[in-house]
PDB file of C-alpha atoms in Angstrom:
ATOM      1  CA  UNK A 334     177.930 -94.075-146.191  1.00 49.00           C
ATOM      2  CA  UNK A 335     177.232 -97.756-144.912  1.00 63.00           C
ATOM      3  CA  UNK A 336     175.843 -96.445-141.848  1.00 63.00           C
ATOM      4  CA  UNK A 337     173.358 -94.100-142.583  1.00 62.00           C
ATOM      5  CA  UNK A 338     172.029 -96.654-145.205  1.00 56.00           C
ATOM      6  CA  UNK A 339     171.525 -99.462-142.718  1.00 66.00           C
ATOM      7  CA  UNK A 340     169.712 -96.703-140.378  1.00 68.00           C
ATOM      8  CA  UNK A 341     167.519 -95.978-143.037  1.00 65.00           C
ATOM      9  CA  UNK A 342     166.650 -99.892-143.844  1.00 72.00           C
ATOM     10  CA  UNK A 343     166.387 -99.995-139.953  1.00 73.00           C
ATOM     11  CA  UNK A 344     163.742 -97.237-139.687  1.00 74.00           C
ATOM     12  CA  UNK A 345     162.056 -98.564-142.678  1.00 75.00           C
ATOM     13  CA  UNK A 346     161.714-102.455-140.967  1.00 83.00           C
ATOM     14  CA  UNK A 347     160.538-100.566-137.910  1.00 85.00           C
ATOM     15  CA  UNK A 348     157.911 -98.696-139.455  1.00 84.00           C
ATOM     16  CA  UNK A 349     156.880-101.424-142.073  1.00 89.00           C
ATOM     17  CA  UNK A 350     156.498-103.696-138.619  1.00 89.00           C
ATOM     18  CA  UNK A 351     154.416-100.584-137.072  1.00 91.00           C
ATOM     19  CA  UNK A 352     152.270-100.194-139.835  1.00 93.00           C
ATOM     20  CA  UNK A 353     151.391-104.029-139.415  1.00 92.00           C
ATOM     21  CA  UNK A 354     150.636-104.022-136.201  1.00 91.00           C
ATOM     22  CA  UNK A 355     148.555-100.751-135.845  1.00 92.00           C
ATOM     23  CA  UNK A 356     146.946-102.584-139.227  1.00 91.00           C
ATOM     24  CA  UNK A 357     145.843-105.442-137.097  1.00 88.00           C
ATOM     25  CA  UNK A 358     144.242-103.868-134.240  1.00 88.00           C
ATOM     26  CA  UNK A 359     142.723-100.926-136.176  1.00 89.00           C
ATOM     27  CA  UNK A 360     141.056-103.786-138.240  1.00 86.00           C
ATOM     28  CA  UNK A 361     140.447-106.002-135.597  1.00 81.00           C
ATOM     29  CA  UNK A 362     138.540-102.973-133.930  1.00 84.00           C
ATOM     30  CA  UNK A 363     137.047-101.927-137.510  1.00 86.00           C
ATOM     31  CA  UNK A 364     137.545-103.911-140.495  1.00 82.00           C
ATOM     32  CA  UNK A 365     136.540-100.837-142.450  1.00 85.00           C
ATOM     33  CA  UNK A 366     139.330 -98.909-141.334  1.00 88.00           C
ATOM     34  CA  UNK A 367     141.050 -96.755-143.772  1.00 91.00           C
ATOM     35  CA  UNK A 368     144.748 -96.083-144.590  1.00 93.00           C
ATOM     36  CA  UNK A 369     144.274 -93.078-142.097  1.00 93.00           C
ATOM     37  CA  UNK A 370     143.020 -94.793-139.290  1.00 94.00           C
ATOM     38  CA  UNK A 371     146.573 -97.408-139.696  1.00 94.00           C
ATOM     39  CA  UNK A 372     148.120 -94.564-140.076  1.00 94.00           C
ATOM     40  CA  UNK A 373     147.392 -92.794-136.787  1.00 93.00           C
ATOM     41  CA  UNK A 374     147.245 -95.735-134.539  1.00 93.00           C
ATOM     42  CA  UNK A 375     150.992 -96.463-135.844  1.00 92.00           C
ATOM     43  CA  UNK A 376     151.888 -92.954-135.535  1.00 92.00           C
ATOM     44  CA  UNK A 377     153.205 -92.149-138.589  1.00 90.00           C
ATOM     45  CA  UNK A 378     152.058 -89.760-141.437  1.00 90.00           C
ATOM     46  CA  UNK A 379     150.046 -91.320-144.260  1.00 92.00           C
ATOM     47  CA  UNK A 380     152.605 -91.280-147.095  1.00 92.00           C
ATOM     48  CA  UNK A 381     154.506 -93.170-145.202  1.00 92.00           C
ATOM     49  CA  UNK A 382     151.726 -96.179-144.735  1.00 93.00           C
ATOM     50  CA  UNK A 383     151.348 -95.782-148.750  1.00 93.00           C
ATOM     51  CA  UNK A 384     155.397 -96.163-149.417  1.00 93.00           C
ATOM     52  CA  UNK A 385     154.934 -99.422-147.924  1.00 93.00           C
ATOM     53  CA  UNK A 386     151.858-100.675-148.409  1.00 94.00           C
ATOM     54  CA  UNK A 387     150.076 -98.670-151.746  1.00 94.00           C
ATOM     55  CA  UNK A 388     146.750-100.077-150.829  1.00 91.00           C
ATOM     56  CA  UNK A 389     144.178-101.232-148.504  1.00 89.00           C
ATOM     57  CA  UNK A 390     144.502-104.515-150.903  1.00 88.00           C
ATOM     58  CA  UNK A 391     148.419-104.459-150.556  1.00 92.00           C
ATOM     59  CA  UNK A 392     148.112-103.774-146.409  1.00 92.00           C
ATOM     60  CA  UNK A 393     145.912-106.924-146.306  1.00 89.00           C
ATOM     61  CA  UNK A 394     148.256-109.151-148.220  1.00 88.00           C
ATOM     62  CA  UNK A 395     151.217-107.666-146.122  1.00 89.00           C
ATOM     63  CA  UNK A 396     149.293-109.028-142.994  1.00 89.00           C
ATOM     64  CA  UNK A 397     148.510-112.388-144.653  1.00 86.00           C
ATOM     65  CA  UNK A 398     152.263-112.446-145.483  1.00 86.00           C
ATOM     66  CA  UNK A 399     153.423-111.603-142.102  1.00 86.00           C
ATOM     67  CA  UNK A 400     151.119-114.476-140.743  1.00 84.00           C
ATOM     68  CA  UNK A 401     152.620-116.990-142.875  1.00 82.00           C
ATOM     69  CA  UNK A 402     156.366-115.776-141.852  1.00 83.00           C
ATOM     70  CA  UNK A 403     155.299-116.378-138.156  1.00 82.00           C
ATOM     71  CA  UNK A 404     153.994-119.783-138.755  1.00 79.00           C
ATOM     72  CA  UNK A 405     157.034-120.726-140.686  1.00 78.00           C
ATOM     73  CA  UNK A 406     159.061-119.469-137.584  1.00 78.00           C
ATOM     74  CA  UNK A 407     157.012-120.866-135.266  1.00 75.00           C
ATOM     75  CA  UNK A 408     157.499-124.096-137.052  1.00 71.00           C
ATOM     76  CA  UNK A 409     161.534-123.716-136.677  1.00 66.00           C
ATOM     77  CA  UNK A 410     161.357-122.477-132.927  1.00 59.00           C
ATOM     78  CA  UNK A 411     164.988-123.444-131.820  1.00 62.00           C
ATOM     79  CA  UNK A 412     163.568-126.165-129.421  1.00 65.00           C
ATOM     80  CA  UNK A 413     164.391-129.854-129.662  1.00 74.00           C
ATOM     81  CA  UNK A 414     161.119-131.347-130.954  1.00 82.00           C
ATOM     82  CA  UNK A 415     159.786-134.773-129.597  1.00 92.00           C
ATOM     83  CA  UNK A 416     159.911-137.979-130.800  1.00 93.00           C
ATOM     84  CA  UNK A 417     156.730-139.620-129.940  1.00 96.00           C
ATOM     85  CA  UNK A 418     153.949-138.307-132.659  1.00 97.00           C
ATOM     86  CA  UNK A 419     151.354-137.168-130.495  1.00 97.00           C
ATOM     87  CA  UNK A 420     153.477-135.096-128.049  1.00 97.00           C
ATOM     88  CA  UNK A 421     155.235-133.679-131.265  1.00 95.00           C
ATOM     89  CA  UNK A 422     151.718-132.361-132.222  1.00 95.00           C
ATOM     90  CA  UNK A 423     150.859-131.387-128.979  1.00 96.00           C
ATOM     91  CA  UNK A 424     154.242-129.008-128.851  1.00 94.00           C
ATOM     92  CA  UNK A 425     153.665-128.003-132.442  1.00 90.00           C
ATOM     93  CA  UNK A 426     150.232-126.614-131.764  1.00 92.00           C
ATOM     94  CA  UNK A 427     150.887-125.245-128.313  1.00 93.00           C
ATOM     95  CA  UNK A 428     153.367-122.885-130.397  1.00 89.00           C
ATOM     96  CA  UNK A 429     151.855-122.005-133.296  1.00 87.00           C
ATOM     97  CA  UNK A 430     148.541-120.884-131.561  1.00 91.00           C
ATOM     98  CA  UNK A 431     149.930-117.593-130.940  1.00 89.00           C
ATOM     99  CA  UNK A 432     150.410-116.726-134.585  1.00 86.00           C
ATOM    100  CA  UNK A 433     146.692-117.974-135.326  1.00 83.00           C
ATOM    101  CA  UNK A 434     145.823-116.187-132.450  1.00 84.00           C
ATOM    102  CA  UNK A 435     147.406-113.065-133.179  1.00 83.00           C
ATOM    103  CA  UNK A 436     146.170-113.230-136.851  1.00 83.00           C
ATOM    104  CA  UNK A 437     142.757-114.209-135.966  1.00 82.00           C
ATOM    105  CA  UNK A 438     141.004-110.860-137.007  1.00 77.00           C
ATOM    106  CA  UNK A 439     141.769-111.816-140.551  1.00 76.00           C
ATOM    107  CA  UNK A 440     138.622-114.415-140.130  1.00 71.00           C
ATOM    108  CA  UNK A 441     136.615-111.577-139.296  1.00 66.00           C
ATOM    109  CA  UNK A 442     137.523-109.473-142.565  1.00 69.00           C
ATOM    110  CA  UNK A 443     140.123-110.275-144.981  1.00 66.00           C
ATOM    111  CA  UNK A 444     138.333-113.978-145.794  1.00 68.00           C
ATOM    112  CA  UNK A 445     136.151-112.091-148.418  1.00 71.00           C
ATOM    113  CA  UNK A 446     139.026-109.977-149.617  1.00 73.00           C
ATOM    114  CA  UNK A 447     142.031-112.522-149.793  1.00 75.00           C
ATOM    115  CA  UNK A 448     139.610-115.133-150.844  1.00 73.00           C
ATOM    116  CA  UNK A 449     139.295-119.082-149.448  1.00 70.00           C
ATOM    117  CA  UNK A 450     142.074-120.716-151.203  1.00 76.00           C
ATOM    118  CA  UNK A 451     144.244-117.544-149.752  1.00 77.00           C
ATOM    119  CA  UNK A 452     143.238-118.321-146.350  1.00 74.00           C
ATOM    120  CA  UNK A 453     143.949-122.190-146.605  1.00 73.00           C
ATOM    121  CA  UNK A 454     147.563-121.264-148.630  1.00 78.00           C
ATOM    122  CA  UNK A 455     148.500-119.557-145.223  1.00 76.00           C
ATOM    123  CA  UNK A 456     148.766-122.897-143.379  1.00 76.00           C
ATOM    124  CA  UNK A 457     150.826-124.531-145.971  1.00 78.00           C
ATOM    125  CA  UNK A 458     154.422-123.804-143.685  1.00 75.00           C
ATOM    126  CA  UNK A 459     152.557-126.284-141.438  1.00 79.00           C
ATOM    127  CA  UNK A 460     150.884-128.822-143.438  1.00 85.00           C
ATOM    128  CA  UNK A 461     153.826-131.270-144.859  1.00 86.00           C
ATOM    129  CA  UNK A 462     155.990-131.775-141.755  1.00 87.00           C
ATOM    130  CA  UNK A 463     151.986-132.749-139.861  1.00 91.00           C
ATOM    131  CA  UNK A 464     151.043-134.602-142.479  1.00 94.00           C
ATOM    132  CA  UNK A 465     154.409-136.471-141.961  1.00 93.00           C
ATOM    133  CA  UNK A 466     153.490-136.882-138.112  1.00 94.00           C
ATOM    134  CA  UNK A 467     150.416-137.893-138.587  1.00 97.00           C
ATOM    135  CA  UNK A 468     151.674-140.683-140.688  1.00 97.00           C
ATOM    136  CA  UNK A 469     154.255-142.051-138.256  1.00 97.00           C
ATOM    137  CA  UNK A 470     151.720-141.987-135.727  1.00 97.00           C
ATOM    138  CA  UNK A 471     149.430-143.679-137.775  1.00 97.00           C
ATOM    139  CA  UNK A 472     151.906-146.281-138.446  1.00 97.00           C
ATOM    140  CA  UNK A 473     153.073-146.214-134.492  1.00 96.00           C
ATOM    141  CA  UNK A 474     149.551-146.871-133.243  1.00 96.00           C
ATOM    142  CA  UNK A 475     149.185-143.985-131.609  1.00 96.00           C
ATOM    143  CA  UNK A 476     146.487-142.466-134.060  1.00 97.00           C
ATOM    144  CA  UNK A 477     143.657-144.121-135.924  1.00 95.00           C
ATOM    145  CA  UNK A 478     143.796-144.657-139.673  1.00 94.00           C
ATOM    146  CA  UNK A 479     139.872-144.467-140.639  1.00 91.00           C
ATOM    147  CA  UNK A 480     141.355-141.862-142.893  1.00 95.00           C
ATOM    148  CA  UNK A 481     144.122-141.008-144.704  1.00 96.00           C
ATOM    149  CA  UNK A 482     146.791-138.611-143.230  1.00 97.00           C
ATOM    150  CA  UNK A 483     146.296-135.891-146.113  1.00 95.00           C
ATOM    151  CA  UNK A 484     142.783-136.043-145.096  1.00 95.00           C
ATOM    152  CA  UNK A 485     143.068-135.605-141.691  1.00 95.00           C
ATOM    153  CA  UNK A 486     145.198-133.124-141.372  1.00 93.00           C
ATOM    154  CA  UNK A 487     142.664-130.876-144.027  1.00 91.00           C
ATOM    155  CA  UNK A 488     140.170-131.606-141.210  1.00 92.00           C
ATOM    156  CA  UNK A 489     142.519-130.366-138.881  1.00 90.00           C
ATOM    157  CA  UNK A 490     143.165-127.435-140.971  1.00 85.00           C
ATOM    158  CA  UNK A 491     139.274-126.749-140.790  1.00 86.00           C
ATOM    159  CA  UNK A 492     138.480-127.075-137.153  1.00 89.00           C
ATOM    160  CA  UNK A 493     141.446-124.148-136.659  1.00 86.00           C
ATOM    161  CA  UNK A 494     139.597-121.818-138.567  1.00 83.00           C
ATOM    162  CA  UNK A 495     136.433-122.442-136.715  1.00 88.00           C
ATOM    163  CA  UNK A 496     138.180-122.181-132.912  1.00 90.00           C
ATOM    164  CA  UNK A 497     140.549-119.261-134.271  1.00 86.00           C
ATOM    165  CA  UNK A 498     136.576-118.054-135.234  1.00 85.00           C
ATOM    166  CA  UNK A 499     134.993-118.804-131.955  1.00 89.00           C
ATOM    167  CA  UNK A 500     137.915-117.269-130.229  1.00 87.00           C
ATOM    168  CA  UNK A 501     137.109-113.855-132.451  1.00 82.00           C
ATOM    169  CA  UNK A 502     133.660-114.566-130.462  1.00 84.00           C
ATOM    170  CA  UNK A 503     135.007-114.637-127.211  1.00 87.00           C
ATOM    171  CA  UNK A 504     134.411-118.500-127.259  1.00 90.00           C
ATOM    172  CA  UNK A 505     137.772-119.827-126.517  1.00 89.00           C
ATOM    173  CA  UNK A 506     139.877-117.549-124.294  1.00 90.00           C
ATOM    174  CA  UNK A 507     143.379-120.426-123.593  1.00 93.00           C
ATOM    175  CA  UNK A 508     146.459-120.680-124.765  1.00 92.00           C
ATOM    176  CA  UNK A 509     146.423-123.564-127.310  1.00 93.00           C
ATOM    177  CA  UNK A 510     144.988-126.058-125.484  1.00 96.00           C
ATOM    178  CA  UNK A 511     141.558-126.574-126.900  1.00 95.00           C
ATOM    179  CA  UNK A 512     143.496-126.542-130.124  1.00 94.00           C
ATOM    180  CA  UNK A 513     145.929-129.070-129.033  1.00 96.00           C
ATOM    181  CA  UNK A 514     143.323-131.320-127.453  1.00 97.00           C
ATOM    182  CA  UNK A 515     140.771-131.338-130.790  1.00 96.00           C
ATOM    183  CA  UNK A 516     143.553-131.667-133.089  1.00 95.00           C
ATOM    184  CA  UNK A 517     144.579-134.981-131.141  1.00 97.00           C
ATOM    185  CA  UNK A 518     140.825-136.061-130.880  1.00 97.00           C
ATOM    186  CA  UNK A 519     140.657-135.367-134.678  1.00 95.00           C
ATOM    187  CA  UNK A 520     143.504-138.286-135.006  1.00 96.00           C
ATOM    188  CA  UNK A 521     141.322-140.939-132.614  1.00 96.00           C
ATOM    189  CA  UNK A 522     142.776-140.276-129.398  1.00 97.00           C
ATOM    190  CA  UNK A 523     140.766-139.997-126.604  1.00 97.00           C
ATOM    191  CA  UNK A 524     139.635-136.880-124.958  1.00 97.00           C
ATOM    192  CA  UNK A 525     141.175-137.447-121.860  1.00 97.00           C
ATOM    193  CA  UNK A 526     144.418-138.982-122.883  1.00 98.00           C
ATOM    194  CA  UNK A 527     144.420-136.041-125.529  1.00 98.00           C
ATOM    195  CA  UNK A 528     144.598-133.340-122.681  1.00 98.00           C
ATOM    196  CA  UNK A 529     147.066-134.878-120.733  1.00 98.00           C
ATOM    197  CA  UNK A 530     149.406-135.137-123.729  1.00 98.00           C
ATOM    198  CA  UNK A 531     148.663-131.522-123.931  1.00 98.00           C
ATOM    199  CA  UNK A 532     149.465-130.743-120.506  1.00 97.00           C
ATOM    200  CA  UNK A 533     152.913-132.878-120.870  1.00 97.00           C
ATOM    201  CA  UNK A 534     153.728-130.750-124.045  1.00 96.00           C
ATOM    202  CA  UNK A 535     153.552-128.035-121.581  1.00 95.00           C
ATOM    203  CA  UNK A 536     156.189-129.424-120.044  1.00 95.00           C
ATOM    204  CA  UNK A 537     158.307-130.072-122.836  1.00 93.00           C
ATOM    205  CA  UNK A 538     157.988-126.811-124.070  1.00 91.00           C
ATOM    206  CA  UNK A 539     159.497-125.251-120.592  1.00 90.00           C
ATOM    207  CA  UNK A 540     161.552-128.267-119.707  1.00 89.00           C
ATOM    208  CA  UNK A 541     163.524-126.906-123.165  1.00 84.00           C
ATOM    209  CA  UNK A 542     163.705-123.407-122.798  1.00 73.00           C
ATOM    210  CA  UNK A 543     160.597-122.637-125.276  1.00 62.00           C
ATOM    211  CA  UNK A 544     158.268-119.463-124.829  1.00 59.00           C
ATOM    212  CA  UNK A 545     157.327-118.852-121.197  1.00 54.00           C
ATOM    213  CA  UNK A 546     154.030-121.027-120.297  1.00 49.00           C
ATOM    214  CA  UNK A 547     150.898-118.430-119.782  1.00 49.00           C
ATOM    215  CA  UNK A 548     149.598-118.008-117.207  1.00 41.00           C
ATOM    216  CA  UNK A 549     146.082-118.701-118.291  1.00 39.00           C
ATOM    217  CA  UNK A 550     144.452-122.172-118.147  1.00 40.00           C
ATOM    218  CA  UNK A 551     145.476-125.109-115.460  1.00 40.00           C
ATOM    219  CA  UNK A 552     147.889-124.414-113.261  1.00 38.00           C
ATOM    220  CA  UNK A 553     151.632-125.378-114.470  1.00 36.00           C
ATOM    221  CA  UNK A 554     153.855-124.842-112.056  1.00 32.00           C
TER     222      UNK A 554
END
C-alpha cells in the first residue's frame, strides 16, 4: 500500500510543478491566459489544473508562493558564504537573480492582482540576513551610512523591481551583474570597485562548487 501512495504524491508534485511552470510561460506570453491555455502547455487535462490550483486567483498565488520558496533556497544554497560584507552581497545577489529572473513575468501581470504589499512580502526570505550585512559593512567601512541599513536595503528592494522590469523590456539581458553592481552602488561603493567585487563573487561562487557561471556577460574563465 505504501508504494502506490508515494507514486501518487509523486505524480501529484510532478504535475503541481508542471502546472507552475506551463503557468509562467503561458502568462509570460499572455497574462490573460486562461486555466485552458496552463492546461495545454503543461499537458495535462483541465481538472487536473483545477485539483490543484481552483482558480486563476489560486494559480497566481501558487506562483507567488513558489517564488518565495526559491528565494528562501537560494538564500540557503549549500555554499560557504563570505566574510567580507560586500563580497557576501555580491554572492548573495549573483544567486538569487535567477529566481527574480525566472519570476519576473509576475511584474508584468500579477502586481495588480496580488497587490503591492504582496509583491514586497515576496522578498522578505531576503531582507533580515541583508539588512544584517549591510550593517556590518556599515560598521566595517566598507559601505556608507548616509542612511540607515533598514532604509537602504528598502531602496535596494525597489531598484530590483525596476531592473527585474527593464529586463521584462529586454533592457537588461546578464546574469546578475547589473543587479550586483547597483545594489553595491546603492550602499556608496564606487562603480568601478562595485563591478570588480562582482566579478570576484564570480569567483567565489565557482571556486566553491556553486551553480555553473553563464556563459553570458565578461568572460570568466
Amino acid at each position: 500500500m505504501a508504494e502506490p501512495v508515494r507514486r501518487r504524491r509523486s505524480e501529484a508534485r510532478a504535475n503541481r510543478t508542471r502546472i507552475i511552470d506551463a503557468a509562467i510561460g503561458a502568462f509570460a506570453a499572455d497574462p490573460d491566459a486562461s486555466m485552458d491555455d496552463v492546461a495545454r502547455a503543461a499537458g495535462v487535462v483541465r481538472r487536473t489544473v483545477y485539483a490543484h490550483f481552483p482558480s486563476r486567483e489560486a494559480l497566481v498565488e501558487g506562483i507567488a508562493d513558489e517564488a518565495s520558496a526559491a528565494l528562501v533556497a537560494s538564500f540557503g544554497a549549500d555554499i560557504p558564504r563570505p566574510e567580507r560584507p560586500d563580497l557576501a552581497l555580491a554572492v548573495l545577489a549573483l544567486l538569487t537573480w535567477p529566481v527574480g529572473d525566472r519570476f519576473r513575468m509576475l511584474l508584468t501581470f500579477a502586481r495588480k492582482e496580488l497587490g503591492e504589499q504582496r509583491m514586497l512580502d515576496l522578498m522578505e526570505p531576503a531582507r533580515a540576513p541583508t539588512i544584517a550585512l549591510v550593517e556590518q559593512g556599515q560598521r566595517d567601512g566598507l559601505f556608507s551610512s548616509y542612511l540607515p541599513a533598514g532604509l537602504l536595503v528598502a531602496m535596494t528592494e525597489a531598484v530590483t523591481m525596476t531592473l527585474l522590469d527593464q529586463a521584462n523590456k529586454g533592457g537588461i539581458r546578464d546574469s546578475g551583474e547589473s543587479f550586483g553592481v547597483t545594489s553595491l552602488v546603492l550602499l556608496g561603493v564606487p562603480p568601478e570597485r562595485a563591478a570588480a567585487v562582482v566579478e570576484e563573487a564570480w569567483a567565489w561562487i565557482r571556486d566553491t562548487g556553486g551553480p555553473s557561471v553563464p556563459t553570458a556577460g565578461p568572460d570568466r574563465r
